[in-house]
């Protein structure tokens, strides 16, 4: 049996990953083999961050110097695909493969099985750099293997651990997988690629609504309790369920009929409901600890995104501006918030934001706030686009600079 190290999950950092199952078995932190393959967050957070930088750099070089990317798939389609279905699923995999062992008490996917999964993801990125080197259909098949494999592995672990309530999280993963296939189909048939993009982004927004409702109040309560506070976030109740349900309907409207009146109505209601939901979590109380505060800031882009969708449907905002509130704001900010926290918690570091980590948050929030204005101020389109892209790359570059040593080395003990 592979040698393991670590503490029982029940006594591990309470903030490392939400909802640790009481009485869970010892954590599977491998001490044999490379550290990068010891836990799912390690290779996927590292690879996802690297790809977030490289994919954006290639896109900027394409726009600036005419660099050919994506071949017959199309440069614009390649960029949209790699941001939503290339970079983002890697971070999703890192989170999921780290959370599932805490939910189930089973040892994490590590070593050779993890290496195979990472290899499948990496193969998809490589073949899509030049999809015509093989027949484009073959490249699409290779690219499309990762999400079904991730879904299968996560479902197997959850079922084996009999954690049935957590199966609903996999619905979001399944939607991302289906959206990826729809995106490919739309490209190959000259269909509505924008619809497929909205589908994929909406799937991630749904995951943020679901998982944000678990991790944000949980982490906030833990921090407030340690700080001696007595007023805590409101626990999940019917209001949260209603907010997620209306948010899902608003996303459906945005996908299928982005300019319709019902989409305006549901998006505005969803925006209001999620703004109140965020208020109920008492984020302002966490201002001293930016590692907690950033979770609230990231979730704030959910109601902002729904309002942007409504404004776009009314013709008051460019559709691409609304889309980027969701992608850079909701997805980018929340992913870096989770990546920094999970990396620190699962590698034995103190759960506090260093100056570099705070700079990461500043860069990604600034990128999210800057990007929607590119279409709103056409005279400064390229300037704002470049500024947002540089801030995006700076955020993930800083993550690599500070967190790569943690990801590439074995866990250290606290205290």
Short mmCIF file of C-alpha atoms in Angstrom, two decimals:
data_model
loop_
_atom_site.label_atom_id
_atom_site.label_comp_id
_atom_site.label_asym_id
_atom_site.label_seq_id
_atom_site.Cartn_x
_atom_site.Cartn_y
_atom_site.Cartn_z
CA UNK A 1 0.00 0.00 0.00
CA UNK A 2 1.28 3.45 -0.87
CA UNK A 3 2.78 5.29 2.08
CA UNK A 4 0.60 8.20 3.16
CA UNK A 5 1.10 11.14 5.44
CA UNK A 6 -1.28 13.64 6.93
CA UNK A 7 -3.80 14.07 9.69
CA UNK A 8 -7.31 12.72 9.87
CA UNK A 9 -9.66 14.81 7.81
CA UNK A 10 -11.73 15.62 10.85
CA UNK A 11 -8.73 17.26 12.48
CA UNK A 12 -7.30 18.85 9.37
CA UNK A 13 -7.67 22.53 8.70
CA UNK A 14 -11.39 23.26 9.00
CA UNK A 15 -11.13 25.80 6.23
CA UNK A 16 -9.10 23.83 3.71
CA UNK A 17 -12.12 22.38 1.91
CA UNK A 18 -15.78 22.74 2.92
CA UNK A 19 -17.93 20.13 4.56
CA UNK A 20 -15.34 17.66 5.81
CA UNK A 21 -17.20 14.48 6.70
CA UNK A 22 -17.11 13.73 10.39
CA UNK A 23 -15.03 10.65 11.12
CA UNK A 24 -13.38 10.67 7.70
CA UNK A 25 -10.30 8.53 7.22
CA UNK A 26 -6.75 9.83 7.04
CA UNK A 27 -5.98 12.23 4.24
CA UNK A 28 -4.23 10.73 1.22
CA UNK A 29 -1.17 12.89 0.91
CA UNK A 30 1.41 10.82 -0.93
CA UNK A 31 5.00 10.99 0.19
CA UNK A 32 6.23 8.68 -2.55
CA UNK A 33 6.55 10.01 -6.07
CA UNK A 34 6.39 13.63 -7.15
CA UNK A 35 4.41 15.97 -4.88
CA UNK A 36 2.57 17.42 -7.87
CA UNK A 37 0.70 14.11 -8.24
CA UNK A 38 -0.13 13.79 -4.55
CA UNK A 39 -3.47 15.58 -4.70
CA UNK A 40 -5.82 16.82 -7.42
CA UNK A 41 -5.46 20.52 -6.69
CA UNK A 42 -1.69 20.43 -7.27
CA UNK A 43 -1.40 19.67 -11.01
CA UNK A 44 -4.70 21.22 -12.01
CA UNK A 45 -4.25 24.54 -10.20
CA UNK A 46 -0.70 24.72 -11.52
CA UNK A 47 -1.64 23.72 -15.07
CA UNK A 48 -4.78 25.86 -15.07
CA UNK A 49 -2.84 28.95 -14.00
CA UNK A 50 -0.14 28.36 -16.62
CA UNK A 51 -2.76 27.92 -19.32
CA UNK A 52 -4.66 31.04 -18.18
CA UNK A 53 -1.48 32.99 -18.88
CA UNK A 54 -0.42 31.28 -22.11
CA UNK A 55 -3.88 31.20 -23.69
CA UNK A 56 -4.38 34.90 -23.02
CA UNK A 57 -0.89 35.71 -24.28
CA UNK A 58 -1.53 33.80 -27.52
CA UNK A 59 -4.82 35.63 -27.97
CA UNK A 60 -3.18 39.04 -27.52
CA UNK A 61 -0.40 38.08 -29.96
CA UNK A 62 -3.09 37.00 -32.41
CA UNK A 63 -4.88 40.33 -32.16
CA UNK A 64 -1.70 42.41 -32.21
CA UNK A 65 0.59 40.61 -34.62
CA UNK A 66 -1.77 38.30 -36.50
CA UNK A 67 -0.45 35.11 -34.91
CA UNK A 68 -2.45 32.21 -36.31
CA UNK A 69 -4.13 30.17 -33.59
CA UNK A 70 -6.88 27.59 -33.77
CA UNK A 71 -6.47 26.82 -37.47
CA UNK A 72 -9.78 26.16 -39.22
CA UNK A 73 -11.50 26.23 -35.83
CA UNK A 74 -11.03 30.00 -35.90
CA UNK A 75 -9.02 32.28 -33.65
CA UNK A 76 -12.04 33.88 -31.97
CA UNK A 77 -13.64 30.48 -31.38
CA UNK A 78 -10.35 29.11 -30.05
CA UNK A 79 -10.06 31.96 -27.55
CA UNK A 80 -13.64 31.58 -26.33
CA UNK A 81 -13.26 27.81 -26.06
CA UNK A 82 -9.95 27.79 -24.24
CA UNK A 83 -11.08 30.32 -21.64
CA UNK A 84 -14.36 28.56 -20.84
CA UNK A 85 -13.61 24.91 -21.67
CA UNK A 86 -9.82 24.75 -21.43
CA UNK A 87 -8.58 26.78 -18.47
CA UNK A 88 -11.73 26.75 -16.32
CA UNK A 89 -12.30 22.94 -16.23
CA UNK A 90 -8.75 22.47 -14.97
CA UNK A 91 -9.49 24.64 -11.95
CA UNK A 92 -12.84 22.90 -11.54
CA UNK A 93 -11.05 19.54 -11.55
CA UNK A 94 -8.57 20.74 -8.95
CA UNK A 95 -11.37 21.87 -6.66
CA UNK A 96 -13.54 18.81 -7.20
CA UNK A 97 -10.78 16.24 -6.73
CA UNK A 98 -9.83 17.98 -3.50
CA UNK A 99 -13.35 18.41 -2.15
CA UNK A 100 -14.63 14.91 -2.92
CA UNK A 101 -12.24 13.09 -0.50
CA UNK A 102 -13.42 15.43 2.25
CA UNK A 103 -17.04 14.68 1.43
CA UNK A 104 -16.57 10.91 1.23
CA UNK A 105 -13.68 10.10 3.57
CA UNK A 106 -12.03 8.14 0.76
CA UNK A 107 -8.43 8.55 -0.29
CA UNK A 108 -7.98 11.11 -3.07
CA UNK A 109 -7.22 10.31 -6.68
CA UNK A 110 -3.42 10.51 -6.84
CA UNK A 111 -0.36 9.06 -8.53
CA UNK A 112 -0.83 7.28 -11.87
CA UNK A 113 -4.63 7.77 -12.16
CA UNK A 114 -4.19 11.48 -11.53
CA UNK A 115 -1.32 11.64 -14.03
CA UNK A 116 -3.55 10.04 -16.68
CA UNK A 117 -6.33 12.55 -16.03
CA UNK A 118 -3.88 15.46 -16.23
CA UNK A 119 -2.45 13.99 -19.43
CA UNK A 120 -5.90 13.86 -21.02
CA UNK A 121 -6.48 17.52 -20.16
CA UNK A 122 -3.04 18.51 -21.46
CA UNK A 123 -3.55 16.54 -24.68
CA UNK A 124 -6.70 18.55 -25.34
CA UNK A 125 -4.82 21.82 -24.96
CA UNK A 126 -1.99 20.70 -27.23
CA UNK A 127 -4.10 19.34 -30.08
CA UNK A 128 -6.21 22.48 -30.09
CA UNK A 129 -3.23 24.73 -30.60
CA UNK A 130 -3.18 23.42 -34.17
CA UNK A 131 -6.28 21.23 -34.59
CA UNK A 132 -5.68 20.73 -38.32
CA UNK A 133 -2.44 18.78 -37.79
CA UNK A 134 -4.78 15.87 -37.30
CA UNK A 135 -8.24 15.94 -38.80
CA UNK A 136 -10.19 18.53 -36.84
CA UNK A 137 -12.79 15.92 -35.88
CA UNK A 138 -10.07 13.82 -34.24
CA UNK A 139 -8.76 16.88 -32.40
CA UNK A 140 -12.26 17.59 -31.12
CA UNK A 141 -12.63 14.00 -29.91
CA UNK A 142 -9.31 14.20 -28.04
CA UNK A 143 -10.26 17.56 -26.54
CA UNK A 144 -13.68 16.29 -25.47
CA UNK A 145 -12.42 13.32 -23.44
CA UNK A 146 -11.43 15.19 -20.29
CA UNK A 147 -14.77 16.33 -18.88
CA UNK A 148 -16.52 12.93 -19.22
CA UNK A 149 -13.54 11.27 -17.53
CA UNK A 150 -13.57 13.83 -14.70
CA UNK A 151 -17.32 13.38 -14.28
CA UNK A 152 -16.95 9.59 -14.15
CA UNK A 153 -14.17 9.70 -11.55
CA UNK A 154 -15.99 12.19 -9.32
CA UNK A 155 -19.27 10.27 -9.57
CA UNK A 156 -17.53 6.98 -8.78
CA UNK A 157 -15.97 8.44 -5.65
CA UNK A 158 -19.18 10.08 -4.44
CA UNK A 159 -21.23 6.93 -5.03
CA UNK A 160 -18.59 4.73 -3.36
CA UNK A 161 -18.62 7.09 -0.38
CA UNK A 162 -22.45 7.09 -0.34
CA UNK A 163 -22.53 10.87 -0.27
CA UNK A 164 -25.68 11.08 -2.34
CA UNK A 165 -26.46 14.73 -1.61
CA UNK A 166 -23.23 15.77 -3.27
CA UNK A 167 -24.25 14.21 -6.57
CA UNK A 168 -26.14 17.41 -7.38
CA UNK A 169 -22.81 19.22 -7.68
CA UNK A 170 -22.00 16.93 -10.58
CA UNK A 171 -25.00 18.30 -12.48
CA UNK A 172 -22.99 21.45 -13.04
CA UNK A 173 -20.02 19.43 -14.29
CA UNK A 174 -22.33 17.52 -16.64
CA UNK A 175 -23.68 20.80 -17.99
CA UNK A 176 -20.15 22.05 -18.67
CA UNK A 177 -19.43 18.79 -20.50
CA UNK A 178 -22.59 19.09 -22.62
CA UNK A 179 -21.89 22.77 -23.33
CA UNK A 180 -18.42 21.85 -24.57
CA UNK A 181 -19.90 19.37 -27.04
CA UNK A 182 -22.49 21.94 -28.14
CA UNK A 183 -19.70 24.49 -28.66
CA UNK A 184 -17.81 22.10 -30.93
CA UNK A 185 -21.00 21.28 -32.84
CA UNK A 186 -21.79 24.95 -33.39
CA UNK A 187 -18.29 25.63 -34.72
CA UNK A 188 -18.38 22.67 -37.09
CA UNK A 189 -21.86 23.55 -38.41
CA UNK A 190 -21.41 27.36 -38.47
CA UNK A 191 -24.09 27.59 -35.81
CA UNK A 192 -24.59 30.06 -32.97
CA UNK A 193 -21.28 29.79 -31.12
CA UNK A 194 -22.31 32.63 -28.80
CA UNK A 195 -25.19 30.48 -27.53
CA UNK A 196 -22.75 27.69 -26.70
CA UNK A 197 -20.48 30.17 -24.91
CA UNK A 198 -23.39 31.44 -22.82
CA UNK A 199 -24.31 27.82 -22.07
CA UNK A 200 -20.83 27.00 -20.80
CA UNK A 201 -20.49 30.20 -18.78
CA UNK A 202 -23.95 29.67 -17.26
CA UNK A 203 -22.93 26.16 -16.14
CA UNK A 204 -19.99 27.64 -14.24
CA UNK A 205 -22.20 30.39 -12.78
CA UNK A 206 -24.56 27.67 -11.55
CA UNK A 207 -21.63 25.91 -9.89
CA UNK A 208 -20.59 29.17 -8.22
CA UNK A 209 -24.16 29.68 -6.97
CA UNK A 210 -24.27 26.14 -5.60
CA UNK A 211 -20.78 25.85 -4.14
CA UNK A 212 -20.51 29.50 -3.19
CA UNK A 213 -23.52 28.96 -0.98
CA UNK A 214 -21.57 26.26 0.84
CA UNK A 215 -18.02 27.53 1.10
CA UNK A 216 -18.56 31.28 1.59
CA UNK A 217 -20.83 31.20 4.67
CA UNK A 218 -18.86 28.24 6.05
CA UNK A 219 -15.47 29.92 5.77
CA UNK A 220 -16.91 33.23 6.94
CA UNK A 221 -18.46 31.66 10.02
CA UNK A 222 -15.19 29.91 10.88
CA UNK A 223 -13.21 33.12 10.59
CA UNK A 224 -15.74 35.19 12.55
CA UNK A 225 -15.84 32.55 15.27
CA UNK A 226 -12.06 32.65 15.63
CA UNK A 227 -12.21 36.45 15.70
CA UNK A 228 -14.62 36.32 18.63
CA UNK A 229 -17.66 37.55 16.72
CA UNK A 230 -21.14 36.39 17.69
CA UNK A 231 -23.11 37.32 14.56
CA UNK A 232 -22.70 34.82 11.76
CA UNK A 233 -23.88 34.30 8.16
CA UNK A 234 -27.42 33.04 7.74
CA UNK A 235 -27.28 29.25 7.16
CA UNK A 236 -28.57 27.79 3.91
CA UNK A 237 -32.35 27.83 3.86
CA UNK A 238 -35.26 28.14 1.44
CA UNK A 239 -34.21 31.65 0.48
CA UNK A 240 -30.92 30.31 -0.86
CA UNK A 241 -32.71 27.54 -2.75
CA UNK A 242 -35.05 30.11 -4.30
CA UNK A 243 -32.11 32.34 -5.27
CA UNK A 244 -30.33 29.48 -7.03
CA UNK A 245 -33.55 28.40 -8.76
CA UNK A 246 -34.33 31.88 -10.09
CA UNK A 247 -30.69 32.30 -11.06
CA UNK A 248 -30.86 29.07 -13.06
CA UNK A 249 -34.00 30.28 -14.86
CA UNK A 250 -32.30 33.60 -15.64
CA UNK A 251 -29.33 31.69 -17.07
CA UNK A 252 -31.66 29.60 -19.23
CA UNK A 253 -33.24 32.79 -20.58
CA UNK A 254 -29.81 34.27 -21.26
CA UNK A 255 -28.77 31.15 -23.14
CA UNK A 256 -31.88 30.67 -25.26
CA UNK A 257 -33.33 34.17 -25.64
CA UNK A 258 -30.79 36.76 -24.48
CA UNK A 259 -32.82 39.73 -25.72
CA UNK A 260 -36.29 38.66 -24.55
CA UNK A 261 -38.46 40.39 -21.95
CA UNK A 262 -38.67 37.33 -19.68
CA UNK A 263 -34.87 37.25 -19.59
CA UNK A 264 -34.83 40.87 -18.43
CA UNK A 265 -37.36 40.16 -15.68
CA UNK A 266 -35.72 37.00 -14.35
CA UNK A 267 -32.21 38.44 -14.60
CA UNK A 268 -33.22 41.51 -12.57
CA UNK A 269 -34.98 39.37 -9.96
CA UNK A 270 -31.98 37.03 -9.80
CA UNK A 271 -29.64 40.00 -9.41
CA UNK A 272 -31.67 41.33 -6.48
CA UNK A 273 -32.00 37.92 -4.82
CA UNK A 274 -28.29 37.18 -5.04
CA UNK A 275 -27.34 40.64 -3.80
CA UNK A 276 -29.48 40.01 -0.72
CA UNK A 277 -28.05 36.49 -0.42
CA UNK A 278 -24.54 37.95 -0.39
CA UNK A 279 -25.59 40.52 2.23
CA UNK A 280 -26.87 37.71 4.47
CA UNK A 281 -23.33 36.28 4.56
CA UNK A 282 -21.95 39.40 6.33
CA UNK A 283 -18.92 39.82 4.12
CA UNK A 284 -18.14 43.31 5.42
CA UNK A 285 -17.22 41.71 8.76
CA UNK A 286 -14.30 39.89 7.13
CA UNK A 287 -12.50 42.99 5.84
CA UNK A 288 -9.39 42.37 8.00
CA UNK A 289 -8.78 38.98 6.30
CA UNK A 290 -8.61 39.31 2.53
CA UNK A 291 -8.51 35.51 2.07
CA UNK A 292 -12.14 35.48 3.23
CA UNK A 293 -13.18 38.85 1.87
CA UNK A 294 -12.24 37.95 -1.72
CA UNK A 295 -14.85 35.17 -1.70
CA UNK A 296 -17.55 37.78 -1.06
CA UNK A 297 -16.08 40.15 -3.65
CA UNK A 298 -16.02 37.36 -6.23
CA UNK A 299 -19.63 36.39 -5.49
CA UNK A 300 -20.66 40.04 -5.88
CA UNK A 301 -20.08 39.58 -9.61
CA UNK A 302 -23.01 37.11 -9.67
CA UNK A 303 -25.69 39.79 -9.05
CA UNK A 304 -23.65 42.23 -11.15
CA UNK A 305 -23.59 39.68 -13.95
CA UNK A 306 -27.35 39.18 -13.87
CA UNK A 307 -27.89 42.94 -13.94
CA UNK A 308 -25.49 43.16 -16.90
CA UNK A 309 -27.48 40.43 -18.68
CA UNK A 310 -30.68 42.43 -18.15
CA UNK A 311 -29.05 45.64 -19.38
CA UNK A 312 -27.75 43.80 -22.44
CA UNK A 313 -31.24 42.45 -23.20
CA UNK A 314 -32.58 46.01 -22.98
CA UNK A 315 -29.92 47.25 -25.40
CA UNK A 316 -28.17 49.33 -22.76
CA UNK A 317 -25.01 47.22 -22.69
CA UNK A 318 -23.01 45.33 -25.29
CA UNK A 319 -23.61 41.56 -25.03
CA UNK A 320 -19.87 40.92 -24.85
CA UNK A 321 -19.61 43.28 -21.88
CA UNK A 322 -22.25 41.24 -20.06
CA UNK A 323 -20.49 38.01 -20.99
CA UNK A 324 -17.19 39.22 -19.58
CA UNK A 325 -18.75 40.27 -16.29
CA UNK A 326 -19.59 36.59 -15.92
CA UNK A 327 -16.32 35.15 -17.27
CA UNK A 328 -13.64 37.42 -15.80
CA UNK A 329 -15.74 38.51 -12.82
CA UNK A 330 -17.64 35.47 -11.59
CA UNK A 331 -15.37 32.74 -12.96
CA UNK A 332 -11.92 34.36 -12.83
CA UNK A 333 -12.28 35.99 -9.41
CA UNK A 334 -13.91 33.00 -7.73
CA UNK A 335 -11.39 30.58 -9.17
CA UNK A 336 -8.41 32.53 -7.90
CA UNK A 337 -10.12 32.99 -4.54
CA UNK A 338 -10.55 29.21 -4.25
CA UNK A 339 -7.12 28.39 -5.70
CA UNK A 340 -5.25 30.58 -3.22
CA UNK A 341 -7.24 29.42 -0.21
CA UNK A 342 -7.20 25.71 -1.05
CA UNK A 343 -3.49 25.76 -1.85
CA UNK A 344 -2.64 27.39 1.44
CA UNK A 345 -4.94 25.16 3.45
CA UNK A 346 -3.89 21.87 1.88
CA UNK A 347 -0.15 22.54 1.97
CA UNK A 348 -0.04 23.45 5.65
CA UNK A 349 0.30 27.21 5.25
CA UNK A 350 -1.37 29.81 7.43
CA UNK A 351 -4.84 30.74 6.21
CA UNK A 352 -4.14 34.39 5.68
CA UNK A 353 -3.55 36.46 2.56
CA UNK A 354 0.05 37.52 2.07
CA UNK A 355 0.84 40.87 0.37
CA UNK A 356 1.42 38.98 -2.90
CA UNK A 357 -1.91 37.20 -2.57
CA UNK A 358 -3.65 40.50 -1.95
CA UNK A 359 -2.02 41.84 -5.12
CA UNK A 360 -3.38 38.80 -6.99
CA UNK A 361 -6.88 39.74 -5.84
CA UNK A 362 -6.39 43.37 -6.80
CA UNK A 363 -5.26 42.43 -10.31
CA UNK A 364 -8.09 39.99 -11.05
CA UNK A 365 -10.79 42.31 -9.71
CA UNK A 366 -9.32 45.19 -11.72
CA UNK A 367 -9.28 42.98 -14.81
CA UNK A 368 -12.93 42.05 -14.25
CA UNK A 369 -13.96 45.69 -13.81
CA UNK A 370 -11.94 46.88 -16.81
CA UNK A 371 -12.91 44.30 -19.44
CA UNK A 372 -16.64 45.18 -19.85
CA UNK A 373 -15.74 48.81 -20.61
CA UNK A 374 -13.82 47.84 -23.74
CA UNK A 375 -17.06 47.54 -25.76
CA UNK A 376 -18.69 50.42 -23.91
CA UNK A 377 -15.95 52.90 -24.90
CA UNK A 378 -15.05 51.98 -28.51
CA UNK A 379 -12.41 54.69 -28.83
CA UNK A 380 -10.41 52.97 -26.11
CA UNK A 381 -11.35 49.39 -27.01
CA UNK A 382 -7.81 48.12 -27.64
CA UNK A 383 -6.36 50.00 -24.67
CA UNK A 384 -8.94 48.62 -22.25
CA UNK A 385 -8.71 45.15 -23.76
CA UNK A 386 -4.94 45.16 -23.36
CA UNK A 387 -5.18 46.51 -19.81
CA UNK A 388 -7.64 43.82 -18.79
CA UNK A 389 -5.58 41.08 -20.44
CA UNK A 390 -2.37 42.25 -18.77
CA UNK A 391 -4.10 42.40 -15.37
CA UNK A 392 -5.46 38.89 -15.95
CA UNK A 393 -2.00 37.55 -16.82
CA UNK A 394 -0.46 39.43 -13.89
CA UNK A 395 -2.92 37.83 -11.46
CA UNK A 396 -2.16 34.29 -12.60
CA UNK A 397 1.58 35.00 -12.94
CA UNK A 398 1.64 36.17 -9.33
CA UNK A 399 -0.23 33.01 -8.35
CA UNK A 400 2.45 30.91 -10.04
CA UNK A 401 5.23 32.96 -8.45
CA UNK A 402 3.92 32.53 -4.91
CA UNK A 403 2.08 29.23 -5.03
CA UNK A 404 4.04 27.03 -7.45
CA UNK A 405 6.63 26.17 -4.75
CA UNK A 406 3.75 25.05 -2.49
CA UNK A 407 2.19 22.97 -5.26
CA UNK A 408 5.46 21.31 -6.26
CA UNK A 409 6.60 20.35 -2.76
CA UNK A 410 5.14 17.95 -0.23
CA UNK A 411 2.85 19.28 2.47
CA UNK A 412 4.52 20.76 5.50
CA UNK A 413 3.17 20.50 9.04
CA UNK A 414 1.82 23.54 10.78
CA UNK A 415 2.94 24.63 14.14
#
